[in-house]
Amino acid sequence: DIQMTQSPSTLSASVGDRVTITCRASQSINSWLAWYQQKPGRVPDLLIYKASTLESGVPSRFSGSGSGTEFTLTISGLQPDDIATYYCQYYNSYPYMYSFGQGTIVEIK
Amino acid sequence: QVQLVQSGSEVKKPGASVKLSCKASGYPFTSYPINWVRQAPGQGLEWMGWISTHSGNPTYAQGFTGRFVFSLDTSVGTAYLQINTLKGEDTAVYYCARPGILDTFDIWGQGTMVTVSS
């Protein structure tokens, strides 16, 4: 099975900072990587799919990059509304296979 | 609108069983599989596996074989997750989720909290 590893586990930054979260796959997953945002008590929301494509309605301060085994999620200009836990997810169809990273908690300093 | 509506919270004793439901609406039920995701208190998301709503064939992720059973009732557009021989570590929120045309999870149920306690 493919394992996804995120770093850091927790990130504390100031409003306006550029924030980067890294996700590594245990083997190459091409660009089959999604990022989700989960606010406390809420269901996860899809931010980015295929490593770098922004989901409709997601603010442009969010961006994703990478391919193969290393990926990043960047928030350019952290906002108070971005306080959440962020998860990367490997996904594959036919047969369906998914794997989540362990999550990164983003806090305001 | 397209939605998945899950059954309400459950409190069970260790050793008991529980059956959770996930009712789909707003789209042809058999056109998309249903996935199950577990989130223990304060922990991350764990993919449990999926069930084909076309064939009824379940696939379980590593760590979710044996006590976990996915099933369907296509006549009412509902997927089920049964957990047998409940343990304390089964205490979690269980989500059903539907992959869209991009295969990512675009529709989530609201989650069902299962508490296992003596």
PDB file of C-alpha atoms in Angstrom:
ATOM      1  CA  ASP A   1       0.000   0.000   0.000  1.00  0.00           C
ATOM      2  CA  ILE A   2       1.079   3.582  -0.651  1.00  0.00           C
ATOM      3  CA  GLN A   3       1.801   5.597   2.496  1.00  0.00           C
ATOM      4  CA  MET A   4       1.498   9.375   2.635  1.00  0.00           C
ATOM      5  CA  THR A   5       3.596  11.392   5.084  1.00  0.00           C
ATOM      6  CA  GLN A   6       2.959  15.060   5.821  1.00  0.00           C
ATOM      7  CA  SER A   7       5.188  17.594   7.498  1.00  0.00           C
ATOM      8  CA  PRO A   8       5.069  19.455   9.723  1.00  0.00           C
ATOM      9  CA  SER A   9       2.393  18.054  12.026  1.00  0.00           C
ATOM     10  CA  THR A  10       1.634  21.525  13.368  1.00  0.00           C
ATOM     11  CA  LEU A  11       2.461  24.897  11.908  1.00  0.00           C
ATOM     12  CA  SER A  12       2.131  28.263  13.624  1.00  0.00           C
ATOM     13  CA  ALA A  13       2.328  31.385  11.479  1.00  0.00           C
ATOM     14  CA  SER A  14       1.236  35.009  11.437  1.00  0.00           C
ATOM     15  CA  VAL A  15      -1.529  36.509   9.331  1.00  0.00           C
ATOM     16  CA  GLY A  16      -0.081  37.349   5.933  1.00  0.00           C
ATOM     17  CA  ASP A  17       2.712  34.778   6.093  1.00  0.00           C
ATOM     18  CA  ARG A  18       3.444  32.345   3.293  1.00  0.00           C
ATOM     19  CA  VAL A  19       2.867  28.831   4.588  1.00  0.00           C
ATOM     20  CA  THR A  20       4.068  25.577   3.032  1.00  0.00           C
ATOM     21  CA  ILE A  21       3.022  22.025   3.864  1.00  0.00           C
ATOM     22  CA  THR A  22       4.850  19.038   2.411  1.00  0.00           C
ATOM     23  CA  CYS A  23       3.420  15.628   1.540  1.00  0.00           C
ATOM     24  CA  ARG A  24       5.572  12.665   0.527  1.00  0.00           C
ATOM     25  CA  ALA A  25       4.406   9.414  -1.027  1.00  0.00           C
ATOM     26  CA  SER A  26       6.120   6.075  -0.349  1.00  0.00           C
ATOM     27  CA  GLN A  27       6.283   5.492  -4.116  1.00  0.00           C
ATOM     28  CA  SER A  28       5.547   7.499  -7.228  1.00  0.00           C
ATOM     29  CA  ILE A  29       1.916   8.524  -7.570  1.00  0.00           C
ATOM     30  CA  ASN A  30       2.396  10.758 -10.633  1.00  0.00           C
ATOM     31  CA  SER A  31       0.062  13.685  -9.946  1.00  0.00           C
ATOM     32  CA  TRP A  32      -2.761  11.777  -8.249  1.00  0.00           C
ATOM     33  CA  LEU A  33      -2.703  13.975  -5.194  1.00  0.00           C
ATOM     34  CA  ALA A  34      -5.450  16.019  -3.595  1.00  0.00           C
ATOM     35  CA  TRP A  35      -5.484  18.455  -0.694  1.00  0.00           C
ATOM     36  CA  TYR A  36      -8.398  18.887   1.713  1.00  0.00           C
ATOM     37  CA  GLN A  37      -9.104  21.481   4.390  1.00  0.00           C
ATOM     38  CA  GLN A  38     -10.979  20.449   7.515  1.00  0.00           C
ATOM     39  CA  LYS A  39     -12.155  23.036  10.004  1.00  0.00           C
ATOM     40  CA  PRO A  40     -13.072  21.913  13.540  1.00  0.00           C
ATOM     41  CA  GLY A  41     -16.383  20.066  13.630  1.00  0.00           C
ATOM     42  CA  ARG A  42     -16.739  20.236   9.871  1.00  0.00           C
ATOM     43  CA  VAL A  43     -16.509  17.862   6.954  1.00  0.00           C
ATOM     44  CA  PRO A  44     -13.324  18.036   4.832  1.00  0.00           C
ATOM     45  CA  ASP A  45     -13.449  20.313   1.792  1.00  0.00           C
ATOM     46  CA  LEU A  46     -11.518  19.651  -1.404  1.00  0.00           C
ATOM     47  CA  LEU A  47      -9.007  22.406  -2.188  1.00  0.00           C
ATOM     48  CA  ILE A  48      -6.770  21.011  -4.906  1.00  0.00           C
ATOM     49  CA  TYR A  49      -6.782  17.959  -7.142  1.00  0.00           C
ATOM     50  CA  LYS A  50      -4.297  16.459  -9.555  1.00  0.00           C
ATOM     51  CA  ALA A  51      -1.560  18.020  -7.431  1.00  0.00           C
ATOM     52  CA  SER A  52      -1.995  21.581  -8.678  1.00  0.00           C
ATOM     53  CA  THR A  53      -5.532  22.220  -9.976  1.00  0.00           C
ATOM     54  CA  LEU A  54      -7.557  24.515  -7.762  1.00  0.00           C
ATOM     55  CA  GLU A  55     -11.100  23.376  -7.046  1.00  0.00           C
ATOM     56  CA  SER A  56     -13.761  25.851  -8.140  1.00  0.00           C
ATOM     57  CA  GLY A  57     -14.431  28.519  -5.514  1.00  0.00           C
ATOM     58  CA  VAL A  58     -11.179  28.015  -3.611  1.00  0.00           C
ATOM     59  CA  PRO A  59      -9.270  31.261  -2.996  1.00  0.00           C
ATOM     60  CA  SER A  60      -6.274  31.812  -5.256  1.00  0.00           C
ATOM     61  CA  ARG A  61      -3.941  32.155  -2.263  1.00  0.00           C
ATOM     62  CA  PHE A  62      -3.975  28.356  -2.162  1.00  0.00           C
ATOM     63  CA  SER A  63      -1.693  26.547  -4.599  1.00  0.00           C
ATOM     64  CA  GLY A  64      -0.298  23.063  -5.022  1.00  0.00           C
ATOM     65  CA  SER A  65       2.752  21.701  -6.756  1.00  0.00           C
ATOM     66  CA  GLY A  66       4.781  18.548  -7.188  1.00  0.00           C
ATOM     67  CA  SER A  67       4.685  15.182  -8.867  1.00  0.00           C
ATOM     68  CA  GLY A  68       6.047  11.708  -8.290  1.00  0.00           C
ATOM     69  CA  THR A  69       6.690  11.441  -4.562  1.00  0.00           C
ATOM     70  CA  GLU A  70       6.934  15.009  -3.268  1.00  0.00           C
ATOM     71  CA  PHE A  71       4.175  17.579  -3.137  1.00  0.00           C
ATOM     72  CA  THR A  72       3.519  20.924  -1.492  1.00  0.00           C
ATOM     73  CA  LEU A  73       0.513  22.981  -0.522  1.00  0.00           C
ATOM     74  CA  THR A  74       1.211  26.695  -0.224  1.00  0.00           C
ATOM     75  CA  ILE A  75      -0.954  29.376   1.304  1.00  0.00           C
ATOM     76  CA  SER A  76       0.278  32.756   0.049  1.00  0.00           C
ATOM     77  CA  GLY A  77      -0.855  35.205   2.678  1.00  0.00           C
ATOM     78  CA  LEU A  78      -2.337  33.282   5.601  1.00  0.00           C
ATOM     79  CA  GLN A  79      -5.792  34.486   6.669  1.00  0.00           C
ATOM     80  CA  PRO A  80      -7.619  33.845   9.957  1.00  0.00           C
ATOM     81  CA  ASP A  81     -10.193  31.803   7.997  1.00  0.00           C
ATOM     82  CA  ASP A  82      -7.415  29.378   7.004  1.00  0.00           C
ATOM     83  CA  ILE A  83      -7.122  27.983  10.519  1.00  0.00           C
ATOM     84  CA  ALA A  84      -7.762  24.296   9.925  1.00  0.00           C
ATOM     85  CA  THR A  85      -6.182  20.905   9.492  1.00  0.00           C
ATOM     86  CA  TYR A  86      -4.936  20.124   6.001  1.00  0.00           C
ATOM     87  CA  TYR A  87      -4.741  16.616   4.574  1.00  0.00           C
ATOM     88  CA  CYS A  88      -3.098  15.312   1.460  1.00  0.00           C
ATOM     89  CA  GLN A  89      -4.711  12.316  -0.228  1.00  0.00           C
ATOM     90  CA  TYR A  90      -3.437   9.888  -2.820  1.00  0.00           C
ATOM     91  CA  TYR A  91      -6.216   8.721  -5.065  1.00  0.00           C
ATOM     92  CA  ASN A  92      -6.495   6.167  -7.807  1.00  0.00           C
ATOM     93  CA  SER A  93      -9.417   4.796  -9.744  1.00  0.00           C
ATOM     94  CA  TYR A  94     -10.090   1.380 -11.192  1.00  0.00           C
ATOM     95  CA  PRO A  95      -9.521  -0.075  -8.703  1.00  0.00           C
ATOM     96  CA  TYR A  96     -10.261   2.695  -6.246  1.00  0.00           C
ATOM     97  CA  MET A  97      -7.476   3.231  -3.771  1.00  0.00           C
ATOM     98  CA  TYR A  98      -7.019   6.116  -1.395  1.00  0.00           C
ATOM     99  CA  SER A  99      -4.590   7.072   1.346  1.00  0.00           C
ATOM    100  CA  PHE A 100      -4.534  10.165   3.537  1.00  0.00           C
ATOM    101  CA  GLY A 101      -1.582  11.884   5.104  1.00  0.00           C
ATOM    102  CA  GLN A 102      -1.767  12.287   8.859  1.00  0.00           C
ATOM    103  CA  GLY A 103      -2.705  15.949   8.629  1.00  0.00           C
ATOM    104  CA  THR A 104      -1.107  19.324   9.343  1.00  0.00           C
ATOM    105  CA  ILE A 105      -2.689  21.676  11.867  1.00  0.00           C
ATOM    106  CA  VAL A 106      -2.314  25.325  10.855  1.00  0.00           C
ATOM    107  CA  GLU A 107      -2.548  27.844  13.691  1.00  0.00           C
ATOM    108  CA  ILE A 108      -2.242  31.608  13.911  1.00  0.00           C
ATOM    109  CA  LYS A 109       0.744  32.823  15.918  1.00  0.00           C
TER     110      LYS A 109
ATOM    111  CA  GLN B   1     -29.201  18.807  -4.460  1.00  0.00           C
ATOM    112  CA  VAL B   2     -26.591  16.067  -4.359  1.00  0.00           C
ATOM    113  CA  GLN B   3     -26.116  14.917  -0.805  1.00  0.00           C
ATOM    114  CA  LEU B   4     -25.311  12.046   1.504  1.00  0.00           C
ATOM    115  CA  VAL B   5     -27.248  11.954   4.749  1.00  0.00           C
ATOM    116  CA  GLN B   6     -25.971   9.729   7.527  1.00  0.00           C
ATOM    117  CA  SER B   7     -27.746   8.220  10.510  1.00  0.00           C
ATOM    118  CA  GLY B   8     -27.466   9.648  13.994  1.00  0.00           C
ATOM    119  CA  SER B   9     -24.954   9.151  16.782  1.00  0.00           C
ATOM    120  CA  GLU B  10     -24.640   5.784  18.465  1.00  0.00           C
ATOM    121  CA  VAL B  11     -23.460   4.728  21.915  1.00  0.00           C
ATOM    122  CA  LYS B  12     -22.611   1.057  22.245  1.00  0.00           C
ATOM    123  CA  LYS B  13     -20.961  -1.269  24.724  1.00  0.00           C
ATOM    124  CA  PRO B  14     -17.821  -3.204  23.871  1.00  0.00           C
ATOM    125  CA  GLY B  15     -18.630  -6.414  22.046  1.00  0.00           C
ATOM    126  CA  ALA B  16     -21.840  -5.089  20.524  1.00  0.00           C
ATOM    127  CA  SER B  17     -22.494  -4.351  16.847  1.00  0.00           C
ATOM    128  CA  VAL B  18     -23.618  -1.190  15.131  1.00  0.00           C
ATOM    129  CA  LYS B  19     -24.974  -0.518  11.634  1.00  0.00           C
ATOM    130  CA  LEU B  20     -24.644   2.978  10.194  1.00  0.00           C
ATOM    131  CA  SER B  21     -26.492   4.243   7.152  1.00  0.00           C
ATOM    132  CA  CYS B  22     -25.645   6.694   4.396  1.00  0.00           C
ATOM    133  CA  LYS B  23     -28.563   7.746   2.181  1.00  0.00           C
ATOM    134  CA  ALA B  24     -27.795   9.293  -1.188  1.00  0.00           C
ATOM    135  CA  SER B  25     -30.015  11.718  -3.031  1.00  0.00           C
ATOM    136  CA  GLY B  26     -29.848  14.042  -6.007  1.00  0.00           C
ATOM    137  CA  TYR B  27     -27.991  11.677  -8.328  1.00  0.00           C
ATOM    138  CA  PRO B  28     -28.281   8.101  -9.679  1.00  0.00           C
ATOM    139  CA  PHE B  29     -27.146   6.005  -6.712  1.00  0.00           C
ATOM    140  CA  THR B  30     -25.549   3.268  -8.787  1.00  0.00           C
ATOM    141  CA  SER B  31     -23.417   5.687 -10.813  1.00  0.00           C
ATOM    142  CA  TYR B  32     -20.831   6.338  -8.115  1.00  0.00           C
ATOM    143  CA  PRO B  33     -19.233   4.119  -5.452  1.00  0.00           C
ATOM    144  CA  ILE B  34     -19.464   4.890  -1.762  1.00  0.00           C
ATOM    145  CA  ASN B  35     -16.361   5.161   0.376  1.00  0.00           C
ATOM    146  CA  TRP B  36     -16.079   5.059   4.150  1.00  0.00           C
ATOM    147  CA  VAL B  37     -13.644   7.159   6.186  1.00  0.00           C
ATOM    148  CA  ARG B  38     -12.938   6.983   9.909  1.00  0.00           C
ATOM    149  CA  GLN B  39     -11.771   9.838  12.123  1.00  0.00           C
ATOM    150  CA  ALA B  40     -11.003   9.048  15.747  1.00  0.00           C
ATOM    151  CA  PRO B  41     -11.263  11.939  18.248  1.00  0.00           C
ATOM    152  CA  GLY B  42      -8.467  14.427  17.610  1.00  0.00           C
ATOM    153  CA  GLN B  43      -6.986  12.204  14.920  1.00  0.00           C
ATOM    154  CA  GLY B  44      -6.673  12.208  11.155  1.00  0.00           C
ATOM    155  CA  LEU B  45      -8.697  10.716   8.342  1.00  0.00           C
ATOM    156  CA  GLU B  46      -8.410   6.987   7.610  1.00  0.00           C
ATOM    157  CA  TRP B  47      -9.766   5.495   4.418  1.00  0.00           C
ATOM    158  CA  MET B  48     -11.648   2.306   5.287  1.00  0.00           C
ATOM    159  CA  GLY B  49     -12.536   1.135   1.806  1.00  0.00           C
ATOM    160  CA  TRP B  50     -15.343   1.346  -0.727  1.00  0.00           C
ATOM    161  CA  ILE B  51     -18.307  -0.486  -2.119  1.00  0.00           C
ATOM    162  CA  SER B  52     -19.405  -0.612  -5.712  1.00  0.00           C
ATOM    163  CA  THR B  53     -23.000   0.559  -5.893  1.00  0.00           C
ATOM    164  CA  HIS B  54     -23.197  -1.183  -9.272  1.00  0.00           C
ATOM    165  CA  SER B  55     -22.147  -4.690  -8.218  1.00  0.00           C
ATOM    166  CA  GLY B  56     -22.310  -4.502  -4.426  1.00  0.00           C
ATOM    167  CA  ASN B  57     -18.708  -5.703  -4.248  1.00  0.00           C
ATOM    168  CA  PRO B  58     -16.867  -4.278  -1.192  1.00  0.00           C
ATOM    169  CA  THR B  59     -13.148  -3.572  -0.931  1.00  0.00           C
ATOM    170  CA  TYR B  60     -11.613  -3.082   2.498  1.00  0.00           C
ATOM    171  CA  ALA B  61      -8.467  -1.135   3.254  1.00  0.00           C
ATOM    172  CA  GLN B  62      -5.690  -2.630   5.326  1.00  0.00           C
ATOM    173  CA  GLY B  63      -6.746  -2.646   8.960  1.00  0.00           C
ATOM    174  CA  PHE B  64     -10.446  -2.790   8.189  1.00  0.00           C
ATOM    175  CA  THR B  65     -10.929  -6.435   7.342  1.00  0.00           C
ATOM    176  CA  GLY B  66     -12.896  -8.878   9.461  1.00  0.00           C
ATOM    177  CA  ARG B  67     -15.129  -6.780  11.733  1.00  0.00           C
ATOM    178  CA  PHE B  68     -16.225  -4.188   9.180  1.00  0.00           C
ATOM    179  CA  VAL B  69     -18.936  -4.895   6.623  1.00  0.00           C
ATOM    180  CA  PHE B  70     -20.087  -2.650   3.781  1.00  0.00           C
ATOM    181  CA  SER B  71     -23.493  -3.293   2.251  1.00  0.00           C
ATOM    182  CA  LEU B  72     -26.161  -1.625   0.141  1.00  0.00           C
ATOM    183  CA  ASP B  73     -29.876  -1.341  -0.378  1.00  0.00           C
ATOM    184  CA  THR B  74     -30.091   0.062  -3.888  1.00  0.00           C
ATOM    185  CA  SER B  75     -33.900   0.185  -3.711  1.00  0.00           C
ATOM    186  CA  VAL B  76     -33.617   3.043  -1.219  1.00  0.00           C
ATOM    187  CA  GLY B  77     -30.261   4.461  -2.364  1.00  0.00           C
ATOM    188  CA  THR B  78     -28.540   3.672   0.898  1.00  0.00           C
ATOM    189  CA  ALA B  79     -25.149   2.310   1.879  1.00  0.00           C
ATOM    190  CA  TYR B  80     -24.427   0.729   5.233  1.00  0.00           C
ATOM    191  CA  LEU B  81     -21.402   0.203   7.432  1.00  0.00           C
ATOM    192  CA  GLN B  82     -21.683  -2.483  10.080  1.00  0.00           C
ATOM    193  CA  ILE B  83     -19.033  -2.826  12.747  1.00  0.00           C
ATOM    194  CA  ASN B  84     -19.055  -6.040  14.738  1.00  0.00           C
ATOM    195  CA  THR B  85     -17.484  -6.847  18.108  1.00  0.00           C
ATOM    196  CA  LEU B  86     -17.008  -3.172  18.904  1.00  0.00           C
ATOM    197  CA  LYS B  87     -13.890  -2.061  20.768  1.00  0.00           C
ATOM    198  CA  GLY B  88     -13.018   1.182  22.500  1.00  0.00           C
ATOM    199  CA  GLU B  89     -10.703   2.113  19.653  1.00  0.00           C
ATOM    200  CA  ASP B  90     -13.691   2.078  17.288  1.00  0.00           C
ATOM    201  CA  THR B  91     -14.867   5.308  18.942  1.00  0.00           C
ATOM    202  CA  ALA B  92     -14.792   7.745  16.046  1.00  0.00           C
ATOM    203  CA  VAL B  93     -16.742   9.737  13.515  1.00  0.00           C
ATOM    204  CA  TYR B  94     -17.513   7.657  10.443  1.00  0.00           C
ATOM    205  CA  TYR B  95     -18.028   9.453   7.147  1.00  0.00           C
ATOM    206  CA  CYS B  96     -19.385   8.175   3.876  1.00  0.00           C
ATOM    207  CA  ALA B  97     -18.016   9.950   0.824  1.00  0.00           C
ATOM    208  CA  ARG B  98     -18.612   9.890  -2.893  1.00  0.00           C
ATOM    209  CA  PRO B  99     -15.879  10.305  -5.468  1.00  0.00           C
ATOM    210  CA  GLY B 100     -16.834  12.555  -8.336  1.00  0.00           C
ATOM    211  CA  ILE B 101     -15.698  12.494 -11.937  1.00  0.00           C
ATOM    212  CA  LEU B 102     -12.221  13.496 -10.792  1.00  0.00           C
ATOM    213  CA  ASP B 103     -12.137  10.546  -8.344  1.00  0.00           C
ATOM    214  CA  THR B 104     -11.562  12.833  -5.368  1.00  0.00           C
ATOM    215  CA  PHE B 105     -14.201  12.957  -2.633  1.00  0.00           C
ATOM    216  CA  ASP B 106     -16.534  15.727  -3.728  1.00  0.00           C
ATOM    217  CA  ILE B 107     -19.545  14.820  -1.588  1.00  0.00           C
ATOM    218  CA  TRP B 108     -19.339  13.836   2.087  1.00  0.00           C
ATOM    219  CA  GLY B 109     -21.974  12.754   4.543  1.00  0.00           C
ATOM    220  CA  GLN B 110     -22.183  14.784   7.730  1.00  0.00           C
ATOM    221  CA  GLY B 111     -20.608  11.979   9.728  1.00  0.00           C
ATOM    222  CA  THR B 112     -21.890   9.611  12.409  1.00  0.00           C
ATOM    223  CA  MET B 113     -20.293   9.593  15.846  1.00  0.00           C
ATOM    224  CA  VAL B 114     -19.925   6.145  17.353  1.00  0.00           C
ATOM    225  CA  THR B 115     -18.963   5.946  21.019  1.00  0.00           C
ATOM    226  CA  VAL B 116     -17.951   2.610  22.476  1.00  0.00           C
ATOM    227  CA  SER B 117     -17.968   2.611  26.238  1.00  0.00           C
ATOM    228  CA  SER B 118     -18.890   0.278  29.050  1.00  0.00           C
TER     229      SER B 118
END
